Amino acid sequence: MKLTLISAVVILIALLSPTRSVTACSCAQVTPCEAFGSASAVFIGRMLGGTEKYREYTDKGITVSLEAGKVRFEIEESFKGVTGAVATVFANNMTGTSCEGMAALARGGHYLVYAGVLQSGELSIGPCSPTKPIDEAKADLEF
């Protein structure tokens, strides 16, 4: 009897408790060949700064600023789709979604950038872009 009453109370609490939807940001994994083939621009660059500051943190005594929005890169090596010394890429930070922050990049960081093109002609990356820090791009660079 005691166990049945406890079970009934637990079930009642569970049924009356407010619920919230939970979603997760998930992206398809692509090979370096697929990433290169589907990108409009591919280059190695140093991130100079973005128009949207996402967050700052300290790592081993160094302040790291993660930024998005219109992000400028100093081009170190272009493989496809960009010419010149500097490129601007719109990094869509997806604010307010489960993907928020996945496109934020570290100021001063070196990246292998895979960018698409928006209807406006602007280069862009999003949370599912295969863009990555250069020290994680060994397989891509071997391709």
Short mmCIF file of N, CA and C in Angstrom, two decimals:
data_model
loop_
_atom_site.label_atom_id
_atom_site.label_comp_id
_atom_site.label_asym_id
_atom_site.label_seq_id
_atom_site.Cartn_x
_atom_site.Cartn_y
_atom_site.Cartn_z
N MET A 1 0.82 -1.19 0.00
CA MET A 1 0.00 0.00 0.00
C MET A 1 0.87 1.26 0.00
N LYS A 2 1.90 1.26 0.88
CA LYS A 2 2.80 2.40 0.96
C LYS A 2 3.54 2.63 -0.36
N LEU A 3 4.00 1.54 -0.99
CA LEU A 3 4.71 1.62 -2.26
C LEU A 3 3.79 2.13 -3.36
N THR A 4 2.54 1.71 -3.37
CA THR A 4 1.57 2.15 -4.37
C THR A 4 1.31 3.65 -4.21
N LEU A 5 1.17 4.14 -2.99
CA LEU A 5 0.93 5.56 -2.75
C LEU A 5 2.13 6.39 -3.20
N ILE A 6 3.33 5.93 -2.88
CA ILE A 6 4.54 6.64 -3.30
C ILE A 6 4.62 6.66 -4.83
N SER A 7 4.34 5.54 -5.46
CA SER A 7 4.37 5.47 -6.92
C SER A 7 3.36 6.43 -7.52
N ALA A 8 2.17 6.49 -6.97
CA ALA A 8 1.13 7.39 -7.47
C ALA A 8 1.56 8.85 -7.34
N VAL A 9 2.20 9.22 -6.22
CA VAL A 9 2.67 10.59 -6.02
C VAL A 9 3.76 10.93 -7.03
N VAL A 10 4.69 10.03 -7.25
CA VAL A 10 5.78 10.26 -8.22
C VAL A 10 5.20 10.45 -9.62
N ILE A 11 4.25 9.61 -10.01
CA ILE A 11 3.63 9.73 -11.33
C ILE A 11 2.87 11.05 -11.45
N LEU A 12 2.15 11.44 -10.42
CA LEU A 12 1.40 12.68 -10.42
C LEU A 12 2.34 13.88 -10.56
N ILE A 13 3.43 13.87 -9.83
CA ILE A 13 4.42 14.96 -9.93
C ILE A 13 5.00 15.01 -11.33
N ALA A 14 5.33 13.88 -11.91
CA ALA A 14 5.89 13.84 -13.26
C ALA A 14 4.90 14.39 -14.29
N LEU A 15 3.64 14.05 -14.13
CA LEU A 15 2.62 14.51 -15.08
C LEU A 15 2.33 16.00 -14.96
N LEU A 16 2.43 16.54 -13.75
CA LEU A 16 2.12 17.94 -13.53
C LEU A 16 3.32 18.87 -13.69
N SER A 17 4.51 18.30 -13.78
CA SER A 17 5.71 19.12 -13.92
C SER A 17 5.75 19.74 -15.30
N PRO A 18 6.15 21.03 -15.38
CA PRO A 18 6.27 21.65 -16.70
C PRO A 18 7.42 21.00 -17.47
N THR A 19 7.25 20.92 -18.77
CA THR A 19 8.30 20.34 -19.60
C THR A 19 8.81 21.38 -20.57
N ARG A 20 10.02 21.18 -21.02
CA ARG A 20 10.61 22.06 -22.02
C ARG A 20 11.13 21.18 -23.13
N SER A 21 11.01 21.70 -24.33
CA SER A 21 11.55 20.97 -25.48
C SER A 21 13.06 20.99 -25.41
N VAL A 22 13.66 19.91 -25.77
CA VAL A 22 15.11 19.82 -25.83
C VAL A 22 15.49 19.47 -27.26
N THR A 23 16.36 20.28 -27.81
CA THR A 23 16.85 20.01 -29.15
C THR A 23 18.36 20.05 -29.12
N ALA A 24 18.95 19.38 -30.05
CA ALA A 24 20.40 19.37 -30.12
C ALA A 24 20.83 19.74 -31.52
N CYS A 25 21.94 20.40 -31.60
CA CYS A 25 22.48 20.76 -32.90
C CYS A 25 23.36 19.60 -33.36
N SER A 26 23.02 19.04 -34.49
CA SER A 26 23.85 17.96 -35.01
C SER A 26 24.13 18.24 -36.48
N CYS A 27 25.31 17.89 -36.89
CA CYS A 27 25.75 18.16 -38.25
C CYS A 27 26.28 16.87 -38.88
N ALA A 28 26.05 16.72 -40.16
CA ALA A 28 26.57 15.57 -40.89
C ALA A 28 28.09 15.68 -40.98
N GLN A 29 28.76 14.56 -40.82
CA GLN A 29 30.21 14.54 -40.99
C GLN A 29 30.53 14.44 -42.48
N VAL A 30 31.48 15.22 -42.95
CA VAL A 30 31.87 15.18 -44.35
C VAL A 30 33.36 14.91 -44.46
N THR A 31 33.75 14.29 -45.55
CA THR A 31 35.16 14.04 -45.80
C THR A 31 35.82 15.34 -46.28
N PRO A 32 37.14 15.44 -46.20
CA PRO A 32 37.81 16.62 -46.75
C PRO A 32 37.47 16.83 -48.23
N CYS A 33 37.34 15.76 -48.99
CA CYS A 33 36.99 15.87 -50.42
C CYS A 33 35.60 16.49 -50.58
N GLU A 34 34.64 16.01 -49.78
CA GLU A 34 33.27 16.55 -49.85
C GLU A 34 33.25 18.02 -49.41
N ALA A 35 33.97 18.34 -48.35
CA ALA A 35 34.02 19.71 -47.84
C ALA A 35 34.59 20.64 -48.90
N PHE A 36 35.69 20.25 -49.53
CA PHE A 36 36.32 21.07 -50.56
C PHE A 36 35.39 21.23 -51.76
N GLY A 37 34.76 20.13 -52.18
CA GLY A 37 33.89 20.17 -53.35
C GLY A 37 32.66 21.02 -53.17
N SER A 38 32.11 21.07 -51.97
CA SER A 38 30.87 21.82 -51.75
C SER A 38 31.11 23.28 -51.35
N ALA A 39 32.34 23.63 -51.00
CA ALA A 39 32.64 25.01 -50.58
C ALA A 39 32.87 25.91 -51.79
N SER A 40 32.49 27.16 -51.65
CA SER A 40 32.76 28.16 -52.69
C SER A 40 34.15 28.77 -52.52
N ALA A 41 34.62 28.78 -51.28
CA ALA A 41 35.95 29.31 -50.98
C ALA A 41 36.60 28.45 -49.90
N VAL A 42 37.88 28.18 -50.09
CA VAL A 42 38.66 27.41 -49.11
C VAL A 42 40.01 28.10 -48.96
N PHE A 43 40.36 28.41 -47.70
CA PHE A 43 41.64 29.08 -47.47
C PHE A 43 42.10 28.86 -46.03
N ILE A 44 43.39 29.11 -45.82
CA ILE A 44 43.95 29.16 -44.48
C ILE A 44 44.09 30.64 -44.14
N GLY A 45 43.61 31.01 -42.97
CA GLY A 45 43.70 32.41 -42.59
C GLY A 45 43.75 32.61 -41.09
N ARG A 46 44.25 33.78 -40.72
CA ARG A 46 44.29 34.17 -39.31
C ARG A 46 43.10 35.10 -39.06
N MET A 47 42.30 34.76 -38.06
CA MET A 47 41.10 35.54 -37.76
C MET A 47 41.50 36.86 -37.10
N LEU A 48 41.15 37.96 -37.74
CA LEU A 48 41.53 39.28 -37.25
C LEU A 48 40.51 39.87 -36.29
N GLY A 49 39.24 39.51 -36.44
CA GLY A 49 38.21 40.05 -35.55
C GLY A 49 36.84 39.92 -36.17
N GLY A 50 35.83 39.91 -35.32
CA GLY A 50 34.45 39.81 -35.76
C GLY A 50 33.61 40.94 -35.19
N THR A 51 32.43 41.16 -35.77
CA THR A 51 31.56 42.25 -35.32
C THR A 51 30.69 41.86 -34.12
N GLU A 52 30.62 40.57 -33.79
CA GLU A 52 29.82 40.10 -32.65
C GLU A 52 30.72 39.35 -31.68
N LYS A 53 30.83 39.89 -30.48
CA LYS A 53 31.62 39.20 -29.46
C LYS A 53 30.73 38.15 -28.81
N TYR A 54 31.12 36.88 -28.88
CA TYR A 54 30.31 35.80 -28.30
C TYR A 54 30.63 35.62 -26.82
N ARG A 55 31.90 35.40 -26.50
CA ARG A 55 32.32 35.29 -25.10
C ARG A 55 33.84 35.36 -25.02
N GLU A 56 34.33 35.62 -23.82
CA GLU A 56 35.76 35.61 -23.54
C GLU A 56 36.04 34.65 -22.41
N TYR A 57 37.20 34.04 -22.47
CA TYR A 57 37.64 33.18 -21.37
C TYR A 57 39.15 33.23 -21.31
N THR A 58 39.70 32.74 -20.20
CA THR A 58 41.15 32.72 -20.03
C THR A 58 41.62 31.28 -20.08
N ASP A 59 42.65 31.04 -20.89
CA ASP A 59 43.23 29.72 -21.04
C ASP A 59 44.74 29.83 -20.85
N LYS A 60 45.25 29.25 -19.78
CA LYS A 60 46.69 29.28 -19.46
C LYS A 60 47.21 30.71 -19.41
N GLY A 61 46.41 31.59 -18.80
CA GLY A 61 46.83 32.98 -18.63
C GLY A 61 46.60 33.88 -19.82
N ILE A 62 46.04 33.33 -20.90
CA ILE A 62 45.80 34.12 -22.11
C ILE A 62 44.30 34.31 -22.28
N THR A 63 43.87 35.55 -22.52
CA THR A 63 42.45 35.83 -22.76
C THR A 63 42.12 35.50 -24.20
N VAL A 64 41.09 34.68 -24.38
CA VAL A 64 40.63 34.28 -25.71
C VAL A 64 39.27 34.92 -25.94
N SER A 65 39.12 35.60 -27.09
CA SER A 65 37.86 36.23 -27.45
C SER A 65 37.24 35.47 -28.61
N LEU A 66 36.08 34.86 -28.36
CA LEU A 66 35.34 34.17 -29.42
C LEU A 66 34.38 35.16 -30.05
N GLU A 67 34.44 35.26 -31.39
CA GLU A 67 33.66 36.27 -32.09
C GLU A 67 33.00 35.68 -33.32
N ALA A 68 31.94 36.34 -33.76
CA ALA A 68 31.20 35.90 -34.95
C ALA A 68 30.77 37.16 -35.71
N GLY A 69 29.70 37.05 -36.51
CA GLY A 69 29.25 38.18 -37.32
C GLY A 69 30.13 38.30 -38.55
N LYS A 70 30.42 39.51 -38.95
CA LYS A 70 31.32 39.72 -40.09
C LYS A 70 32.74 39.57 -39.58
N VAL A 71 33.36 38.48 -39.95
CA VAL A 71 34.69 38.12 -39.46
C VAL A 71 35.71 38.35 -40.56
N ARG A 72 36.79 39.05 -40.21
CA ARG A 72 37.86 39.30 -41.19
C ARG A 72 39.00 38.33 -40.97
N PHE A 73 39.53 37.84 -42.08
CA PHE A 73 40.67 36.92 -42.05
C PHE A 73 41.81 37.50 -42.88
N GLU A 74 43.01 37.37 -42.35
CA GLU A 74 44.21 37.62 -43.14
C GLU A 74 44.49 36.31 -43.88
N ILE A 75 44.49 36.34 -45.20
CA ILE A 75 44.67 35.13 -45.99
C ILE A 75 46.14 34.72 -45.97
N GLU A 76 46.40 33.49 -45.54
CA GLU A 76 47.75 32.96 -45.53
C GLU A 76 47.99 32.07 -46.74
N GLU A 77 46.95 31.33 -47.15
CA GLU A 77 47.04 30.50 -48.35
C GLU A 77 45.62 30.25 -48.86
N SER A 78 45.41 30.52 -50.15
CA SER A 78 44.09 30.31 -50.75
C SER A 78 44.13 29.07 -51.63
N PHE A 79 43.13 28.21 -51.47
CA PHE A 79 43.01 27.01 -52.29
C PHE A 79 41.91 27.15 -53.33
N LYS A 80 40.93 28.03 -53.03
CA LYS A 80 39.77 28.12 -53.91
C LYS A 80 38.94 29.35 -53.54
N GLY A 81 38.58 30.15 -54.53
CA GLY A 81 37.54 31.15 -54.37
C GLY A 81 37.86 32.49 -53.73
N VAL A 82 39.07 32.72 -53.26
CA VAL A 82 39.41 34.02 -52.70
C VAL A 82 40.75 34.49 -53.27
N THR A 83 40.83 35.79 -53.47
CA THR A 83 42.09 36.43 -53.88
C THR A 83 42.29 37.61 -52.97
N GLY A 84 43.48 38.08 -52.87
CA GLY A 84 43.75 39.24 -52.02
C GLY A 84 44.29 38.82 -50.67
N ALA A 85 44.59 39.83 -49.87
CA ALA A 85 45.24 39.60 -48.58
C ALA A 85 44.26 39.42 -47.43
N VAL A 86 43.02 39.91 -47.60
CA VAL A 86 42.03 39.86 -46.52
C VAL A 86 40.69 39.41 -47.10
N ALA A 87 39.97 38.58 -46.35
CA ALA A 87 38.62 38.16 -46.74
C ALA A 87 37.68 38.37 -45.56
N THR A 88 36.45 38.77 -45.86
CA THR A 88 35.42 38.90 -44.83
C THR A 88 34.42 37.77 -45.03
N VAL A 89 34.12 37.07 -43.94
CA VAL A 89 33.21 35.93 -43.96
C VAL A 89 32.15 36.15 -42.89
N PHE A 90 30.88 35.98 -43.25
CA PHE A 90 29.81 36.09 -42.25
C PHE A 90 29.76 34.77 -41.49
N ALA A 91 30.03 34.82 -40.18
CA ALA A 91 29.96 33.64 -39.31
C ALA A 91 28.64 33.71 -38.56
N ASN A 92 27.67 32.89 -38.98
CA ASN A 92 26.35 32.89 -38.39
C ASN A 92 26.38 32.16 -37.07
N ASN A 93 26.26 32.90 -35.97
CA ASN A 93 26.40 32.35 -34.63
C ASN A 93 25.14 31.64 -34.13
N MET A 94 24.02 31.74 -34.86
CA MET A 94 22.76 31.05 -34.52
C MET A 94 22.31 31.37 -33.10
N THR A 95 22.38 32.63 -32.70
CA THR A 95 21.99 33.06 -31.36
C THR A 95 20.56 32.61 -31.04
N GLY A 96 20.39 32.05 -29.86
CA GLY A 96 19.08 31.62 -29.40
C GLY A 96 18.68 30.22 -29.82
N THR A 97 19.60 29.49 -30.46
CA THR A 97 19.31 28.12 -30.87
C THR A 97 20.26 27.16 -30.16
N SER A 98 20.03 25.87 -30.35
CA SER A 98 20.92 24.88 -29.74
C SER A 98 22.30 24.88 -30.40
N CYS A 99 22.40 25.53 -31.56
CA CYS A 99 23.69 25.61 -32.26
C CYS A 99 24.47 26.87 -31.90
N GLU A 100 23.94 27.68 -30.99
CA GLU A 100 24.57 28.95 -30.66
C GLU A 100 26.04 28.75 -30.27
N GLY A 101 26.88 29.58 -30.84
CA GLY A 101 28.30 29.58 -30.49
C GLY A 101 29.16 28.65 -31.31
N MET A 102 28.55 27.76 -32.09
CA MET A 102 29.36 26.79 -32.83
C MET A 102 30.13 27.42 -33.99
N ALA A 103 29.72 28.61 -34.43
CA ALA A 103 30.44 29.27 -35.52
C ALA A 103 31.35 30.38 -35.01
N ALA A 104 31.40 30.59 -33.69
CA ALA A 104 32.27 31.62 -33.13
C ALA A 104 33.73 31.18 -33.24
N LEU A 105 34.57 32.12 -33.62
CA LEU A 105 35.99 31.83 -33.86
C LEU A 105 36.85 32.67 -32.93
N ALA A 106 38.03 32.15 -32.60
CA ALA A 106 38.94 32.84 -31.69
C ALA A 106 39.75 33.90 -32.44
N ARG A 107 39.68 35.12 -31.93
CA ARG A 107 40.47 36.21 -32.51
C ARG A 107 41.95 35.82 -32.46
N GLY A 108 42.64 35.96 -33.59
CA GLY A 108 44.05 35.61 -33.68
C GLY A 108 44.30 34.16 -34.04
N GLY A 109 43.24 33.34 -34.03
CA GLY A 109 43.39 31.92 -34.35
C GLY A 109 43.62 31.69 -35.83
N HIS A 110 44.30 30.61 -36.14
CA HIS A 110 44.56 30.22 -37.53
C HIS A 110 43.59 29.10 -37.90
N TYR A 111 42.88 29.27 -39.01
CA TYR A 111 41.82 28.34 -39.40
C TYR A 111 41.95 27.90 -40.85
N LEU A 112 41.47 26.69 -41.09
CA LEU A 112 41.18 26.24 -42.45
C LEU A 112 39.71 26.55 -42.63
N VAL A 113 39.39 27.47 -43.52
CA VAL A 113 38.02 27.96 -43.70
C VAL A 113 37.41 27.35 -44.96
N TYR A 114 36.22 26.76 -44.78
CA TYR A 114 35.39 26.28 -45.88
C TYR A 114 34.16 27.18 -45.88
N ALA A 115 34.02 28.07 -46.85
CA ALA A 115 32.92 29.03 -46.85
C ALA A 115 31.99 28.79 -48.03
N GLY A 116 30.72 29.02 -47.77
CA GLY A 116 29.71 29.05 -48.83
C GLY A 116 29.47 30.49 -49.22
N VAL A 117 28.50 30.71 -50.11
CA VAL A 117 28.16 32.07 -50.53
C VAL A 117 26.67 32.29 -50.31
N LEU A 118 26.32 33.40 -49.67
CA LEU A 118 24.94 33.79 -49.47
C LEU A 118 24.39 34.39 -50.76
N GLN A 119 23.07 34.58 -50.84
CA GLN A 119 22.46 35.20 -52.02
C GLN A 119 23.03 36.59 -52.27
N SER A 120 23.46 37.26 -51.21
CA SER A 120 24.04 38.60 -51.34
C SER A 120 25.44 38.57 -51.95
N GLY A 121 26.01 37.38 -52.10
CA GLY A 121 27.37 37.24 -52.61
C GLY A 121 28.42 37.20 -51.52
N GLU A 122 28.00 37.36 -50.28
CA GLU A 122 28.90 37.37 -49.13
C GLU A 122 29.31 35.93 -48.77
N LEU A 123 30.59 35.73 -48.48
CA LEU A 123 31.05 34.42 -47.99
C LEU A 123 30.46 34.18 -46.61
N SER A 124 30.14 32.91 -46.30
CA SER A 124 29.57 32.63 -44.98
C SER A 124 29.94 31.24 -44.50
N ILE A 125 29.95 31.13 -43.17
CA ILE A 125 30.08 29.84 -42.49
C ILE A 125 29.00 29.78 -41.43
N GLY A 126 28.63 28.58 -41.03
CA GLY A 126 27.64 28.39 -39.98
C GLY A 126 28.11 27.31 -39.05
N PRO A 127 27.24 26.89 -38.15
CA PRO A 127 27.63 25.89 -37.17
C PRO A 127 28.02 24.55 -37.77
N CYS A 128 27.53 24.22 -38.94
CA CYS A 128 27.87 22.93 -39.56
C CYS A 128 28.97 23.04 -40.62
N SER A 129 29.57 24.21 -40.72
CA SER A 129 30.69 24.38 -41.65
C SER A 129 31.84 23.50 -41.18
N PRO A 130 32.55 22.86 -42.12
CA PRO A 130 33.72 22.08 -41.72
C PRO A 130 34.95 22.93 -41.37
N THR A 131 34.78 24.25 -41.29
CA THR A 131 35.87 25.14 -40.87
C THR A 131 36.41 24.67 -39.53
N LYS A 132 37.73 24.68 -39.40
CA LYS A 132 38.34 24.18 -38.16
C LYS A 132 39.68 24.85 -37.89
N PRO A 133 40.10 24.84 -36.62
CA PRO A 133 41.44 25.36 -36.31
C PRO A 133 42.49 24.58 -37.13
N ILE A 134 43.50 25.27 -37.56
CA ILE A 134 44.51 24.66 -38.44
C ILE A 134 45.18 23.45 -37.79
N ASP A 135 45.32 23.46 -36.45
CA ASP A 135 45.95 22.31 -35.80
C ASP A 135 45.05 21.07 -35.77
N GLU A 136 43.79 21.20 -36.20
CA GLU A 136 42.88 20.05 -36.32
C GLU A 136 42.61 19.68 -37.77
N ALA A 137 43.37 20.27 -38.70
CA ALA A 137 43.08 20.13 -40.13
C ALA A 137 44.07 19.25 -40.87
N LYS A 138 44.80 18.39 -40.18
CA LYS A 138 45.83 17.58 -40.83
C LYS A 138 45.27 16.75 -41.99
N ALA A 139 44.17 16.03 -41.75
CA ALA A 139 43.59 15.18 -42.81
C ALA A 139 43.12 16.03 -43.99
N ASP A 140 42.55 17.20 -43.70
CA ASP A 140 42.09 18.08 -44.78
C ASP A 140 43.26 18.57 -45.62
N LEU A 141 44.33 18.95 -44.97
CA LEU A 141 45.49 19.48 -45.70
C LEU A 141 46.23 18.40 -46.47
N GLU A 142 46.12 17.15 -46.03
CA GLU A 142 46.73 16.03 -46.77
C GLU A 142 45.94 15.71 -48.02
N PHE A 143 44.65 16.06 -48.02
CA PHE A 143 43.79 15.83 -49.18
C PHE A 143 44.30 16.67 -50.31
#
